[in-house]
Coordinates of C-alpha atoms in Angstrom, one line a residue:
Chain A
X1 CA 24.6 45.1 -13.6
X2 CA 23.0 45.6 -10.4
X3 CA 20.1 43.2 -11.6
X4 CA 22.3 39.9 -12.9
X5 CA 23.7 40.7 -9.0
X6 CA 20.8 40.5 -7.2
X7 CA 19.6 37.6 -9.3
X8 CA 23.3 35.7 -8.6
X9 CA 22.6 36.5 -5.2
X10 CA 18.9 35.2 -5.4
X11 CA 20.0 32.3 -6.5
X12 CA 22.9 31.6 -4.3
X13 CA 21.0 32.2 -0.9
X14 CA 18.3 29.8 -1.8
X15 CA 21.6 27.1 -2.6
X16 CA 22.8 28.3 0.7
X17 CA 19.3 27.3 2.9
X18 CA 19.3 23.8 4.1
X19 CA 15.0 23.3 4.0
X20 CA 13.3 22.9 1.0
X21 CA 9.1 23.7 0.3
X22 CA 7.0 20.9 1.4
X23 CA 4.8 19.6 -1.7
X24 CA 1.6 21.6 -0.1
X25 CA 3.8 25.3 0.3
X26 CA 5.2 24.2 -2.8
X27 CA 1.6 24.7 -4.7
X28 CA 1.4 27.9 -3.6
X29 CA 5.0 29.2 -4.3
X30 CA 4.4 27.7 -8.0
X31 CA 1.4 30.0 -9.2
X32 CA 3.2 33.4 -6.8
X33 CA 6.1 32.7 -9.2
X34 CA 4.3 32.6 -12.4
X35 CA 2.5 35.7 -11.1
X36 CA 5.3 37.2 -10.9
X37 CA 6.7 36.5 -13.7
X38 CA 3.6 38.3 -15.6
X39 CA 4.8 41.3 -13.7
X40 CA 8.8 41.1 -15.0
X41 CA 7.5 40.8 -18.3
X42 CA 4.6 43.4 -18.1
X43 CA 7.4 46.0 -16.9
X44 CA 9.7 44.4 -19.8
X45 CA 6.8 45.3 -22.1
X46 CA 5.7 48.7 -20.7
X47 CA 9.7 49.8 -20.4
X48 CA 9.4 48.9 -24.4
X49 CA 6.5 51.3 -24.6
X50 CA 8.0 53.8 -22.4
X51 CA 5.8 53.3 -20.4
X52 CA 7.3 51.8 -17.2
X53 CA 6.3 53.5 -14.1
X54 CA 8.2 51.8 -10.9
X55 CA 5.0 52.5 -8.2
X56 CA 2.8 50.2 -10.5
X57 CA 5.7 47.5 -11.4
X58 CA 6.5 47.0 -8.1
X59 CA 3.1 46.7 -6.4
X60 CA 2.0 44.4 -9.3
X61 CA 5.0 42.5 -8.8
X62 CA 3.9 41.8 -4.9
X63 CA 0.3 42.2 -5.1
X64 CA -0.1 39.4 -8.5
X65 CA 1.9 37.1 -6.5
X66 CA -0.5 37.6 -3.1
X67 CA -3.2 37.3 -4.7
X68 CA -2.6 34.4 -6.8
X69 CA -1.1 32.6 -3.7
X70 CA -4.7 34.0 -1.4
X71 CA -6.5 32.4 -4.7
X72 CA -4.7 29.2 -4.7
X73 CA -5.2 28.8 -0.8
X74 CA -8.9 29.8 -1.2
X75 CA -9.0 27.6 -3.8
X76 CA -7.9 25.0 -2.0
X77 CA -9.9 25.6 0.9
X78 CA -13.3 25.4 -1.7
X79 CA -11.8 22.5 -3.2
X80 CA -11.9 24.0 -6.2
X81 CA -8.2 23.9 -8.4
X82 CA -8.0 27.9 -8.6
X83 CA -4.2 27.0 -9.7
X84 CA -5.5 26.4 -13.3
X85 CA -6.7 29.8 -13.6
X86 CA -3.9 31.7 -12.5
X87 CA -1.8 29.4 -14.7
X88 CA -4.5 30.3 -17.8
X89 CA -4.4 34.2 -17.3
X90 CA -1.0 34.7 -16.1
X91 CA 0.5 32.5 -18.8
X92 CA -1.7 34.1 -21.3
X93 CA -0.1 37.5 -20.4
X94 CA 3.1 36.7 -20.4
X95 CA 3.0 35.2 -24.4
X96 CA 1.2 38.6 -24.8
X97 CA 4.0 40.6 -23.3
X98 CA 6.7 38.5 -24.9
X99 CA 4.7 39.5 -28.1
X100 CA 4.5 43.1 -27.3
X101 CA 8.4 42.8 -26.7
X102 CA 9.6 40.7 -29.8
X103 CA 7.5 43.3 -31.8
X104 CA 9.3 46.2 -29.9
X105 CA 12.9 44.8 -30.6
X106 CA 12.3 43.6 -34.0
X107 CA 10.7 47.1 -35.2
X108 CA 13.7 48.9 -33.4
X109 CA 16.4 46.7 -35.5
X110 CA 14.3 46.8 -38.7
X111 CA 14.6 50.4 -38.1
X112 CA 18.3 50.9 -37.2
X113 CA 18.8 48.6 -40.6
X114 CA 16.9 50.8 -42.6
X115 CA 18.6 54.0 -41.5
X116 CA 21.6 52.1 -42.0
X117 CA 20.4 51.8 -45.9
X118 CA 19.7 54.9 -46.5
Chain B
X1 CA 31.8 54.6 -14.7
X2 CA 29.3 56.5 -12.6
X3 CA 28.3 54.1 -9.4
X4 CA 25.6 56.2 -8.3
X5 CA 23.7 56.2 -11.4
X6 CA 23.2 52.2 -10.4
X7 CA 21.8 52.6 -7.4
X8 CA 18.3 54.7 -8.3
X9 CA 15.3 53.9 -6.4
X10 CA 14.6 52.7 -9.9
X11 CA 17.6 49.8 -9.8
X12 CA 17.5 49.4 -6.1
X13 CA 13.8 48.4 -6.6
X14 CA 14.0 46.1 -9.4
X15 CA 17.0 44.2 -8.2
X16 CA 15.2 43.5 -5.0
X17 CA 12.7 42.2 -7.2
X18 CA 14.8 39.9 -9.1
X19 CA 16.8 38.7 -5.8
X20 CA 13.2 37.6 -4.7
X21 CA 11.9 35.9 -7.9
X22 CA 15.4 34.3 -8.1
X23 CA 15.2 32.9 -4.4
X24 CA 11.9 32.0 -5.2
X25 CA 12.5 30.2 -8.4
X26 CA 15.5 28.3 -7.2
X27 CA 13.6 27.5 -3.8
X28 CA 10.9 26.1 -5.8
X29 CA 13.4 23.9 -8.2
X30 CA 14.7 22.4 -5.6
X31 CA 11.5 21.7 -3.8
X32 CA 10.0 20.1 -6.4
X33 CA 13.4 17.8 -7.5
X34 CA 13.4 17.2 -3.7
X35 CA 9.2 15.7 -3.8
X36 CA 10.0 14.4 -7.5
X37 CA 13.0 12.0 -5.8
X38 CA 10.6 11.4 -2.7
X39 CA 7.8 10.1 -5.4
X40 CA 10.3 7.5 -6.8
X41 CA 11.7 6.3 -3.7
X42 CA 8.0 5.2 -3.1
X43 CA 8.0 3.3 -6.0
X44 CA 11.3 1.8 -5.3
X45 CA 9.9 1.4 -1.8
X46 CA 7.6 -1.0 -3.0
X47 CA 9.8 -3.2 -5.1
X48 CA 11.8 -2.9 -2.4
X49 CA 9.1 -4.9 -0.2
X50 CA 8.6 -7.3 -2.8
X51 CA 11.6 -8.4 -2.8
X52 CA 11.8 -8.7 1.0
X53 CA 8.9 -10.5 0.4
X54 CA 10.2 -13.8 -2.0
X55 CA 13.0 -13.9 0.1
X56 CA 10.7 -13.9 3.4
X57 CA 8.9 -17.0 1.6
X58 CA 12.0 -18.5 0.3
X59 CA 13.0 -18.4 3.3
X60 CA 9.7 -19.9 5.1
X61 CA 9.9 -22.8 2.7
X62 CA 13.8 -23.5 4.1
X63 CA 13.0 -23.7 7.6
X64 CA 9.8 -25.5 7.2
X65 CA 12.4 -28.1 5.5
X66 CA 14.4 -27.5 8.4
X67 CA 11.4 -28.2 10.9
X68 CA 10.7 -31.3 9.5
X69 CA 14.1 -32.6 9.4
X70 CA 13.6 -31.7 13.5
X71 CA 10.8 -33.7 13.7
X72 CA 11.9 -36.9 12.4
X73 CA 14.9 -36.6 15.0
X74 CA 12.7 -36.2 18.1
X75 CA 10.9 -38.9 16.5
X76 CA 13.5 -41.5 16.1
X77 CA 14.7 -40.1 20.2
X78 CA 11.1 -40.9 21.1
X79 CA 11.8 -44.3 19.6
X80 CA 15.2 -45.0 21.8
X81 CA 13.4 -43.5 24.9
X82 CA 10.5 -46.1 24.5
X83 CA 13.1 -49.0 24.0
X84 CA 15.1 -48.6 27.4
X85 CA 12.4 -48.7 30.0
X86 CA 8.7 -49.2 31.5
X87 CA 8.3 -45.4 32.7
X88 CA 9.5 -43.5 29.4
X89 CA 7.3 -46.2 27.7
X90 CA 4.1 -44.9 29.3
X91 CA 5.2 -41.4 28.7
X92 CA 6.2 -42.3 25.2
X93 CA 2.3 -43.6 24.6
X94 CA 0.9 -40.7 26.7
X95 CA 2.5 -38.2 24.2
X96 CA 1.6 -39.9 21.4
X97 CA -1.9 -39.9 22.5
X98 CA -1.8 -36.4 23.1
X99 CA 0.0 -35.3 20.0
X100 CA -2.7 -37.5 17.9
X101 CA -5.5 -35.2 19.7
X102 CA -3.9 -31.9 19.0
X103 CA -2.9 -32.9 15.2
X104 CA 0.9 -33.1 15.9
X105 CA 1.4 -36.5 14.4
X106 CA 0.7 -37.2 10.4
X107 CA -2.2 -39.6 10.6
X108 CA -3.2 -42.3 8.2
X109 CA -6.6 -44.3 7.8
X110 CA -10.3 -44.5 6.6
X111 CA -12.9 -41.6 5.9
X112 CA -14.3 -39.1 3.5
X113 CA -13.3 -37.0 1.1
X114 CA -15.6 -33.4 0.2
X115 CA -15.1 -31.7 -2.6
X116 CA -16.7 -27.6 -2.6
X117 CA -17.0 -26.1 -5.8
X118 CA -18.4 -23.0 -6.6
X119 CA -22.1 -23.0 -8.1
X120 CA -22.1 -23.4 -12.0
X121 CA -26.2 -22.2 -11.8
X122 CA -26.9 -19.2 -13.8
X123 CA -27.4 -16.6 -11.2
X124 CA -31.3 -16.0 -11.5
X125 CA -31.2 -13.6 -8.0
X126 CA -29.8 -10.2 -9.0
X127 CA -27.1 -8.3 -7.4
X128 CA -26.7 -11.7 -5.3
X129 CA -23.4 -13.2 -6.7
X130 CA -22.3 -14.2 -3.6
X131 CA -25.0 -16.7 -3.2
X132 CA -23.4 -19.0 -5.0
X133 CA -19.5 -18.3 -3.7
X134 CA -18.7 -21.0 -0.7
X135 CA -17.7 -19.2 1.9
X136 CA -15.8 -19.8 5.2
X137 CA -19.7 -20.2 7.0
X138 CA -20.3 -23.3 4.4
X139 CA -16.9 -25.0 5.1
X140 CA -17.7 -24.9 8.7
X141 CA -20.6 -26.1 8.4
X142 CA -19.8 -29.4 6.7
X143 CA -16.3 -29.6 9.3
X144 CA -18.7 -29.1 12.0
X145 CA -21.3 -31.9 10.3
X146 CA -18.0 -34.2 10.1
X147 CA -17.5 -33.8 13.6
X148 CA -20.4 -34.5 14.7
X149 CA -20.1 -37.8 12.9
X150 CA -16.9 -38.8 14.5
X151 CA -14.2 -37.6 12.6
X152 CA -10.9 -37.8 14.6
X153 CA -9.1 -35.8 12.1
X154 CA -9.7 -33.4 9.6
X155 CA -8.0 -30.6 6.7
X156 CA -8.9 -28.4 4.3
X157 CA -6.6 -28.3 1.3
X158 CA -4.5 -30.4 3.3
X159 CA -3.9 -28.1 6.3
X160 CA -4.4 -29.6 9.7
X161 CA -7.5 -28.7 11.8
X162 CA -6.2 -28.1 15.1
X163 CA -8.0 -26.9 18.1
X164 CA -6.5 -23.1 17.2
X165 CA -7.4 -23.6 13.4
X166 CA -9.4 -21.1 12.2
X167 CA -11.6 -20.9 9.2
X168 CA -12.6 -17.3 8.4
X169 CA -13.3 -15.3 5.2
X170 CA -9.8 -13.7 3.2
X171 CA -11.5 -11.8 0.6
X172 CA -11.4 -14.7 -2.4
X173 CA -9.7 -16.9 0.1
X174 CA -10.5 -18.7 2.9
X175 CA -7.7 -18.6 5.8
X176 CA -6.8 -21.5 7.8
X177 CA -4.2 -21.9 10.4
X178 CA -3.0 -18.1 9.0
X179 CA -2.5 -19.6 5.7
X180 CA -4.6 -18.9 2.5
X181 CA -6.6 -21.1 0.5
X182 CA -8.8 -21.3 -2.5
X183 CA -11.3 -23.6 -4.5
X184 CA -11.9 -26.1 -4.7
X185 CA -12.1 -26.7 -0.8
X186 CA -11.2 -30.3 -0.5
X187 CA -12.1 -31.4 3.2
X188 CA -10.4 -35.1 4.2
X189 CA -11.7 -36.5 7.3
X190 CA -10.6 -39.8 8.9
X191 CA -13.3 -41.4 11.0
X192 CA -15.9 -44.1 10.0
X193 CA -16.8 -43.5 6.4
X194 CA -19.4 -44.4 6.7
X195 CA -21.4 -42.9 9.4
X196 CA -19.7 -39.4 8.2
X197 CA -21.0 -39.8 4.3
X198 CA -24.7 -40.2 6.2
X199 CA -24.2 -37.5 8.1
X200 CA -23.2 -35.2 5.2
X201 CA -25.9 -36.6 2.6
X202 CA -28.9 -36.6 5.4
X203 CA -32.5 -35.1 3.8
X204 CA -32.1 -31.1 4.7
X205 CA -28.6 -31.8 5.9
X206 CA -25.5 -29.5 4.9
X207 CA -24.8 -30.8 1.4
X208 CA -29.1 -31.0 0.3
X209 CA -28.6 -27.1 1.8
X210 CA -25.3 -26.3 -0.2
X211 CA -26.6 -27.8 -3.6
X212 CA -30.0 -25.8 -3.5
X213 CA -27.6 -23.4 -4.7
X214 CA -26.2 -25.1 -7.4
X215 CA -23.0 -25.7 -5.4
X216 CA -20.6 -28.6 -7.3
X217 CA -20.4 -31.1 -3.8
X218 CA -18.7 -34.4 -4.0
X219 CA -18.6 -36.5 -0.7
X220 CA -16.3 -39.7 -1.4
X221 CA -15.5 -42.6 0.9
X222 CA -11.9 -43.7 0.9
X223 CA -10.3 -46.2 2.3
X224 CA -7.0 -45.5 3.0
X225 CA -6.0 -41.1 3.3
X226 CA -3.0 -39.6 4.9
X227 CA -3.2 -36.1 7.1
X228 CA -0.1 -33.8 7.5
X229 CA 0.4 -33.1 11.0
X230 CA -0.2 -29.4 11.7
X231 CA 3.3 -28.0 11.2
X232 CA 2.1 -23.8 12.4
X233 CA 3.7 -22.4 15.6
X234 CA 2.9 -23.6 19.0
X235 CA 3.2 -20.6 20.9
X236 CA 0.6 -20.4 24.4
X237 CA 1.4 -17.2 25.9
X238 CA -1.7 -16.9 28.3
X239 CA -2.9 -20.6 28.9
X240 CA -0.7 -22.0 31.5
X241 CA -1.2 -25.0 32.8
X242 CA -2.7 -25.0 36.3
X243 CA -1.6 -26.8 39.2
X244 CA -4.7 -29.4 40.5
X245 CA -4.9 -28.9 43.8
X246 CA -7.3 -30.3 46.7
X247 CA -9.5 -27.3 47.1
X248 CA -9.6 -26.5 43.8
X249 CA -11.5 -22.6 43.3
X250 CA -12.0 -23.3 39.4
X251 CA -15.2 -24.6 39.7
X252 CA -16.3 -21.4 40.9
X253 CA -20.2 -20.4 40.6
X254 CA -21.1 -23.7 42.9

């Protein structure tokens, strides 16, 4: 409930702002989100394993996205395209998550239908 | 329903969370449709000025028409003003003179024709291709040989020579009263044929120089060849005409 608010309410401030990213901030904000993303669907996955602990979910969520935002800029600054590799790991982790997930859900209903046999 | 059971520092955490990856990810979709529509308007940009272009020249082409149609009426007002008396007769011949001299008036009569081809020789000197390209220094060469010899008139590609002409390098062009030309170079010249073919063909003269290179020259004398008159713009923005006085200072360095 409170999450589908705050992600209404995510979306609807950033409708609301009249500036957009410029193409160079833009960069940046591209490889935070896919960082971040890793981290919703690393806490997904660990919440599946029960897991989930909140300290480590939500610093992961802020610190990925720093640090593959410092990397970028660094990258950038070496002339070197340091977006690739945040793209490569995060992306990897996030079909690995998804997999840990689809496993998770799949087991849990394979179960509840077997019980359901029985 | 129990509200406080939503508001854990568990929930309170995550939605901030998701209220900042949602900002973030509609931010960033509206960013990038924002650059995306930027990146076509650059293309369209460019048709754009293509299009400007063609009608630019079409338009060029309509009020060069127009220009000439001009021309033929100061003409035939030139003509009356001669006819009616002694004063606007000497005028009359003193502008004609002077328009003959700056290339104003289409002339008509006997001289040379040069042809400048680029060399056909297999290039033998490596890495030198442009050895055997004519460039803007050879043209000016043989305009400069040709008036040396006399000629009172000359073009290239039949654009007047005028006192402002230039002849300069355009990449595979050579540029000539701000217009752009290519091979062959044909340079008319009307003066005596004859004395401007010697001039040309002289032993170590510009043509034997040109053709060491292979170059494809052809000097012809003709008897009879017509000259456009320079039709560019005659805009003088910093010579004036000065006033002759008695103590003239313009001789200055006596």
């Amino acid at each position: 409930m409170i999450i589908i608010m705050c992600l209404l309410l995510g979306v609807v401030i950033a409708l609301a702002l009249p500036f957009t990213f410029s193409s160079i901030v833009s960069k940046f904000i591209s490889v935070g989100i896919l960082a971040a993303l890793d981290s919703v669907f690393g806490g997904l996955a660990a919440s599946a394993n029960n897991s989930f602990k909140m300290k480590i979910f939500v610093t992961g969520f802020f610190g990925n996205a720093l640090v593959a935002v410092l990397l970028t800029y660094m990258g950038s600054l070496l002339n070197i395209d340091l977006t690739i590799a945040a793209i490569v790991v995060f992306g990897t982790r996030i079909f690995q998550n998804f997999a840990i997930l689809r496993r998770f859900v799949l087991e849990r209903y394979m179960s509840k239908k077997e019980t359901k046999n029985l | 329903m129990n509200i406080k059971k939503y508001f854990t520092p568990a929930h309170i955490s995550i939605g901030i969370v998701c209220l900042l990856l949602a900002f973030f990810i509609t931010m960033q979709i509206k960013s990038v449709n924002v650059i995306n529509k930027n990146g076509n308007t650059d293309k369209l940009r460019a048709e754009n000025l293509a299009m400007e272009l063609k009608n630019e020249q079409e338009k060029n082409i309509e009020l060069n028409k127009q220009l000439l149609l001009a021309k033929q009426e100061i003409d035939s007002f030139k003509e009356e003003a001669a006819e009616t008396n002694g004063y606007s007769q000497t005028l009359t011949t003193q502008l004609q003179r002077a328009e003959l001299l700056a290339g104003l008036t289409a002339v008509e009569g006997s001289g040379v024709q040069v042809t400048l081809n680029d060399s056909n020789a297999i290039n033998n000197l490596p890495e030198n291709a442009n050895a055997y390209v004519i460039h803007d220094m050879d043209i000016l060469q043989v305009i400069n040989e040709l008036r040396d010899a006399g000629a009172e008139a000359i073009a290239l590609n039949g654009e007047r020579i005028v006192s402002t002409s230039e002849i300069r390098c355009a990449g595979a062009t050579v540029s000539v009263n701000n217009n752009r030309y290519s091979i062959p170079y044909v340079i008319t010249a009307i003066g005596d044929p004859v004395n401007m073919e010697n001039a040309l063909l002289m032993r170590n003269g510009v043509v034997d120089s040109l053709t060491f290179y292979g170059f494809d020259i052809e000097v012809k004398k003709v008897n009879s060849i017509k000259l456009n008159a320079y039709t560019g713009p005659l805009n003088y923005k910093y010579a004036v005409p000065s006033k002759i006085t008695t103590n003239t200072q313009t001789n200055g360095g006596q």
